Coordinates of C-alpha atoms and ligand atoms in Angstrom, one line a residue:
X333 CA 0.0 0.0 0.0
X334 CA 1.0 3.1 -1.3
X335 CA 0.9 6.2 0.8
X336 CA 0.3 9.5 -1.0
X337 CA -0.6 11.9 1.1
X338 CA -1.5 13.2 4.7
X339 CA -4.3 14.7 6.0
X340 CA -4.1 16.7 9.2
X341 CA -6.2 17.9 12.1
X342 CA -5.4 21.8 13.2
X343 CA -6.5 23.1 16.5
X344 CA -3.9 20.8 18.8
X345 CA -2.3 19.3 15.8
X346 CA -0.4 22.0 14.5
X347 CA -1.1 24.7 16.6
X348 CA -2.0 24.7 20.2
X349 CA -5.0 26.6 19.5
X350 CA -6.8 23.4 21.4
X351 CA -5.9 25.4 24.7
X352 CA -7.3 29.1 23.1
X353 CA -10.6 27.3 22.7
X354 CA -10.2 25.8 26.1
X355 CA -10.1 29.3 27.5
X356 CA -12.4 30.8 25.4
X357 CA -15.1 28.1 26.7
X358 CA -13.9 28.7 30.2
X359 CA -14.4 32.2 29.8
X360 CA -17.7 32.0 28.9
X361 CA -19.2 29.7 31.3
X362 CA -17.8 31.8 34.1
X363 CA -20.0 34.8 32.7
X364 CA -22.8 32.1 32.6
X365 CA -22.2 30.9 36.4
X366 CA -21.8 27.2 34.9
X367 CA -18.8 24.9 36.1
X368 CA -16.3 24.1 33.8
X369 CA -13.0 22.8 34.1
X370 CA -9.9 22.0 31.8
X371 CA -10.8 18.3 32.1
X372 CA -14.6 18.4 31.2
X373 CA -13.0 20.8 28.0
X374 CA -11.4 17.1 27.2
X375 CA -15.0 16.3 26.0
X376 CA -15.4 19.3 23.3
X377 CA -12.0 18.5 21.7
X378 CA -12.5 18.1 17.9
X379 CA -16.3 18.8 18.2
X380 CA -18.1 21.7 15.9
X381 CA -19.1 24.7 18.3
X382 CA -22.5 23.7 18.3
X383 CA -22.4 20.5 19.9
X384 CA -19.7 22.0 22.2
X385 CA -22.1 24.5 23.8
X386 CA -25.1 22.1 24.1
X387 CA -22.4 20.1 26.1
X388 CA -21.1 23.1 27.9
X389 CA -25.1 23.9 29.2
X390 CA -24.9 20.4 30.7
X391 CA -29.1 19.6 29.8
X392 CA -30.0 23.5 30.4
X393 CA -32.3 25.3 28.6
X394 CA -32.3 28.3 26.7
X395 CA -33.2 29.8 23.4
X396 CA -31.6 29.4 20.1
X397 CA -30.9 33.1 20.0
X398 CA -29.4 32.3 23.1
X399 CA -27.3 29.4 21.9
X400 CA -26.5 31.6 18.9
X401 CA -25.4 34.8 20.7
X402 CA -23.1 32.8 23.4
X403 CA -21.2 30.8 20.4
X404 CA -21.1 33.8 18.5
X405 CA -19.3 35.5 22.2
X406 CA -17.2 32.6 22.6
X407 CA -16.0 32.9 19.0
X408 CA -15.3 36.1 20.0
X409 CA -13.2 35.3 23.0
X410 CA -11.6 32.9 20.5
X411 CA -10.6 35.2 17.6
X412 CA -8.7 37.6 20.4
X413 CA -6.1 34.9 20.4
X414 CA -5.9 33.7 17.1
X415 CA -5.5 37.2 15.6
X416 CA -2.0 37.6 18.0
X417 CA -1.2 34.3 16.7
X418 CA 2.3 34.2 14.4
X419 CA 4.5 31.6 12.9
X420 CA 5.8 31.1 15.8
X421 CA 2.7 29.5 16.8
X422 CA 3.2 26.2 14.8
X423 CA 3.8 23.5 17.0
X424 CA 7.6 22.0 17.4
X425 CA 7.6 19.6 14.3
X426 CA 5.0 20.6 12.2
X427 CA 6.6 23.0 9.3
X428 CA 9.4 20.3 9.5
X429 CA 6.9 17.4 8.5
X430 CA 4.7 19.5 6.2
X431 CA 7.9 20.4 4.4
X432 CA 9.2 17.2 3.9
X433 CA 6.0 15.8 2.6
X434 CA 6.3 18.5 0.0
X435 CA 9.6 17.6 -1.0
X436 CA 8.7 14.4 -1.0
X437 CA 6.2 14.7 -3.6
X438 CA 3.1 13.7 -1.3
X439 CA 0.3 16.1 -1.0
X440 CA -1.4 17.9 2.6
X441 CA -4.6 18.7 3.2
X442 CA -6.5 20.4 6.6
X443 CA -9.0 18.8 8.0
X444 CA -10.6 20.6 11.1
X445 CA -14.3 21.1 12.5
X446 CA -13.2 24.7 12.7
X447 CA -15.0 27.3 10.6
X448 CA -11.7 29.6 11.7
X449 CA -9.1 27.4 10.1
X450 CA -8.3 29.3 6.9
X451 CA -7.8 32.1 9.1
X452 CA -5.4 30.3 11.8
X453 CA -3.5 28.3 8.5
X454 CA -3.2 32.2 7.4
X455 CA -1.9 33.8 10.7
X456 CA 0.4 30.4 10.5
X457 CA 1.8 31.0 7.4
X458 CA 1.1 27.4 6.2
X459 CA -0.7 28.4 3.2
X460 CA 1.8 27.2 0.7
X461 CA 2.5 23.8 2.5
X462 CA -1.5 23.0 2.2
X463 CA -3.0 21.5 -0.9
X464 CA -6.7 21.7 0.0
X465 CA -8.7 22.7 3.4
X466 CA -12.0 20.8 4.2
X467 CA -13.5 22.3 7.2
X468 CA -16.3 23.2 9.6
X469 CA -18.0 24.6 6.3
X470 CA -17.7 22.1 4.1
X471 CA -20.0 18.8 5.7
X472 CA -22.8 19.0 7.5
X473 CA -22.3 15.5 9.6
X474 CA -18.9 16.7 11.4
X475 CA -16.2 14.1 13.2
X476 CA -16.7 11.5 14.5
X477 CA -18.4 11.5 11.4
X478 CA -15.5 10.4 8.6
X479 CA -17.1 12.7 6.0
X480 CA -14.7 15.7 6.6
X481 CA -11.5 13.6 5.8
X482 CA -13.7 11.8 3.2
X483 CA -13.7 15.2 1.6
X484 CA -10.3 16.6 2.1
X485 CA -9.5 12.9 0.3
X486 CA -11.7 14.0 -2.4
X487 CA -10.4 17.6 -2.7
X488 CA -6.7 15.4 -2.9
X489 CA -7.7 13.0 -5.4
X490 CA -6.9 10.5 -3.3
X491 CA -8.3 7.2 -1.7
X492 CA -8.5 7.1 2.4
X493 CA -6.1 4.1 2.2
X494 CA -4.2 6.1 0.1
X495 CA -3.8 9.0 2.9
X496 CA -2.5 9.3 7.0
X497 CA -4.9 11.0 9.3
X498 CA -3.1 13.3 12.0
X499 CA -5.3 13.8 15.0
X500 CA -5.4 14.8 18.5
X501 CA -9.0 14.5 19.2
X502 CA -10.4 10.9 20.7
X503 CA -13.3 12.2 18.2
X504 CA -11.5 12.8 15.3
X505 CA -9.2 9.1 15.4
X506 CA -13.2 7.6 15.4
X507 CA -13.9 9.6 12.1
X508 CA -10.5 8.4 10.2
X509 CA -11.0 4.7 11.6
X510 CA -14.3 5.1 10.4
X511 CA -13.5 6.4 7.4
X512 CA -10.6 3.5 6.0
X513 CA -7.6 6.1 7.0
X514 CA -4.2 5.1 8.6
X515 CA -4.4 7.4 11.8
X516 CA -1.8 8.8 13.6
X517 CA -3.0 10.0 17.2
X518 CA -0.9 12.6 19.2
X519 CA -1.4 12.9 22.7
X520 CA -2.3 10.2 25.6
X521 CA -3.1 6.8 24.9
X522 CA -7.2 7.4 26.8
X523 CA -7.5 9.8 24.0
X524 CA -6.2 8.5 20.9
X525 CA -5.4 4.7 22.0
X526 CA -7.4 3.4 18.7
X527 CA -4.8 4.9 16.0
X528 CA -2.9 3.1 14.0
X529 CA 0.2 5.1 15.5
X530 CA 0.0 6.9 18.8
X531 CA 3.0 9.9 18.9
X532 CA 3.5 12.6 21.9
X533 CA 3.2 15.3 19.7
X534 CA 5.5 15.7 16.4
X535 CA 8.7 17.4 17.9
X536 CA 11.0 15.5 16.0
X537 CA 9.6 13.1 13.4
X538 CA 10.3 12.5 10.6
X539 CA 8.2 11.0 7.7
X540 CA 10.4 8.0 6.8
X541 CA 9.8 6.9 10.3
X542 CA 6.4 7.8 10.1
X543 CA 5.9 5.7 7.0
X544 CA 8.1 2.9 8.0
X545 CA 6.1 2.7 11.8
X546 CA 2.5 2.2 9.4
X547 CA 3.9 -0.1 7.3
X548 CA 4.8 -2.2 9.9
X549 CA 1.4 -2.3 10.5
X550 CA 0.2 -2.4 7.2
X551 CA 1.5 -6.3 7.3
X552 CA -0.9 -7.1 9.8
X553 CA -3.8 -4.7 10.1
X554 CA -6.0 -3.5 7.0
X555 CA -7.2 0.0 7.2
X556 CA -10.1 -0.8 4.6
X557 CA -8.5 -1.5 1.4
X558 CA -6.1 -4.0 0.1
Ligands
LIG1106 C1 -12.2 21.9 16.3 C2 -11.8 22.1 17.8 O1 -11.1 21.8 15.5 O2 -13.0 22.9 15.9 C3 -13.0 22.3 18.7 O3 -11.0 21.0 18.2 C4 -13.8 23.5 18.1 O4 -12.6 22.7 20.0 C5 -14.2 23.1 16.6 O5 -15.0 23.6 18.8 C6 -15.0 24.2 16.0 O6 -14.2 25.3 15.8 P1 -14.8 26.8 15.5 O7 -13.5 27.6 15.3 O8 -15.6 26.7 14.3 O9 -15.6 27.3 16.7
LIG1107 MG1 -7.8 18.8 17.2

């Protein structure tokens, strides 16, 4: 099986914009008087804002121009950070990988549940590392839904076994299984046990390794086509 191109995850993939949603959540459920902590954020990881505030409200009521007016805050609270955010905000391996999978030949998509990430890829400068971008505007059914790496597949030309998903969301590994992808999960096991790879983060790796690590597994484990 022929690998031909990668597909990755943004917020906590290649930017720790993970933690600027965290505390843009945080900041609105203190203005709401509901608890929320840093661990109950572990369940909105990878999930479109919607669903994250109906989790947020824990079974409370309210009105949709309620629901609409705190997303819309909380977006808000969350475009203050990304419009400081720089180059410098790529996480420690990222550029490295994305620029040897363009010297390699292999081609890079985004995809992310985020209706911000052309604007984060922007203030990244990672434009001209990306092929194609499939994100929160492009499905309707969102991860752990496959169809938004189905469609950043699409965008590639490629087939899912033909492509790596890189994700750091429990949800988000469930939408590449689901979708026939080889998955690379970065963070703790609890979260992203079911990959096909589990990494730290990607300080340091290289995509020889990468590729040789799946192919290993390739032998024994089919990720939906031969
Ligand atoms: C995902 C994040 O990438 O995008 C979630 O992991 C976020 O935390 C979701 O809720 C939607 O993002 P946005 O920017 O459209 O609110
Ligand atoms: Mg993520």
């Amino acid at each position: 099986m022929t690998i031909r191109g990668f597909i990755f995850d943004l917020d906590g993939v290649l930017t720790d914009t993970a933690e600027y949603h965290y505390r843009a959540w945080q900041r609105l459920a203190d203005e709401l008087g509901i608890p929320f902590s840093r661990e109950e954020n572990e369940a909105l990881r990878g999930i479109p804002r919607r669903e994250s505030i109906l989790l947020l409200l824990k079974g409370r009521s309210c009105s949709e121009a309620e629901l609409q007016e705190w997303m819309e805050r909380k977006n808000r609270y969350y475009l203050e950070y990304v419009c400081q955010m720089t180059p410098r905000d790529v996480l420690p391996g990222a550029c490295e990988l994305l620029e040897e999978i363009r010297r390699t030949g292999l081609k890079a998509a985004i995809g992310s549940a985020s209706k911000n990430a052309r604007l984060v890829i922007d203030r990244l400068g990672l434009m001209p590392l990306i092929d194609a971008i499939s994100d929160g505007n492009s499905v309707e059914r969102q991860k752990p839904a496959p169809d938004l790496f189905l469609h950043a597949a699409g965008q590639l030309g490629l087939l899912p076994c033909e492509c790596v998903v890189v994700e750091d969301a429990a949800a988000g590994v469930e939408a590449a299984l689901a979708g026939g992808f080889w998955t690379i999960g970065l963070g703790p096991l609890e979260r992203v046990g079911k990959a096909h790879l589990v990494l730290p983060s990607l300080q340091g790796v290289r995509l020889s390794e990468l590729l040789s690590h799946l192919n290993v597994r390739i032998q024994t484990q089919s990720a939906g086509c031969a």
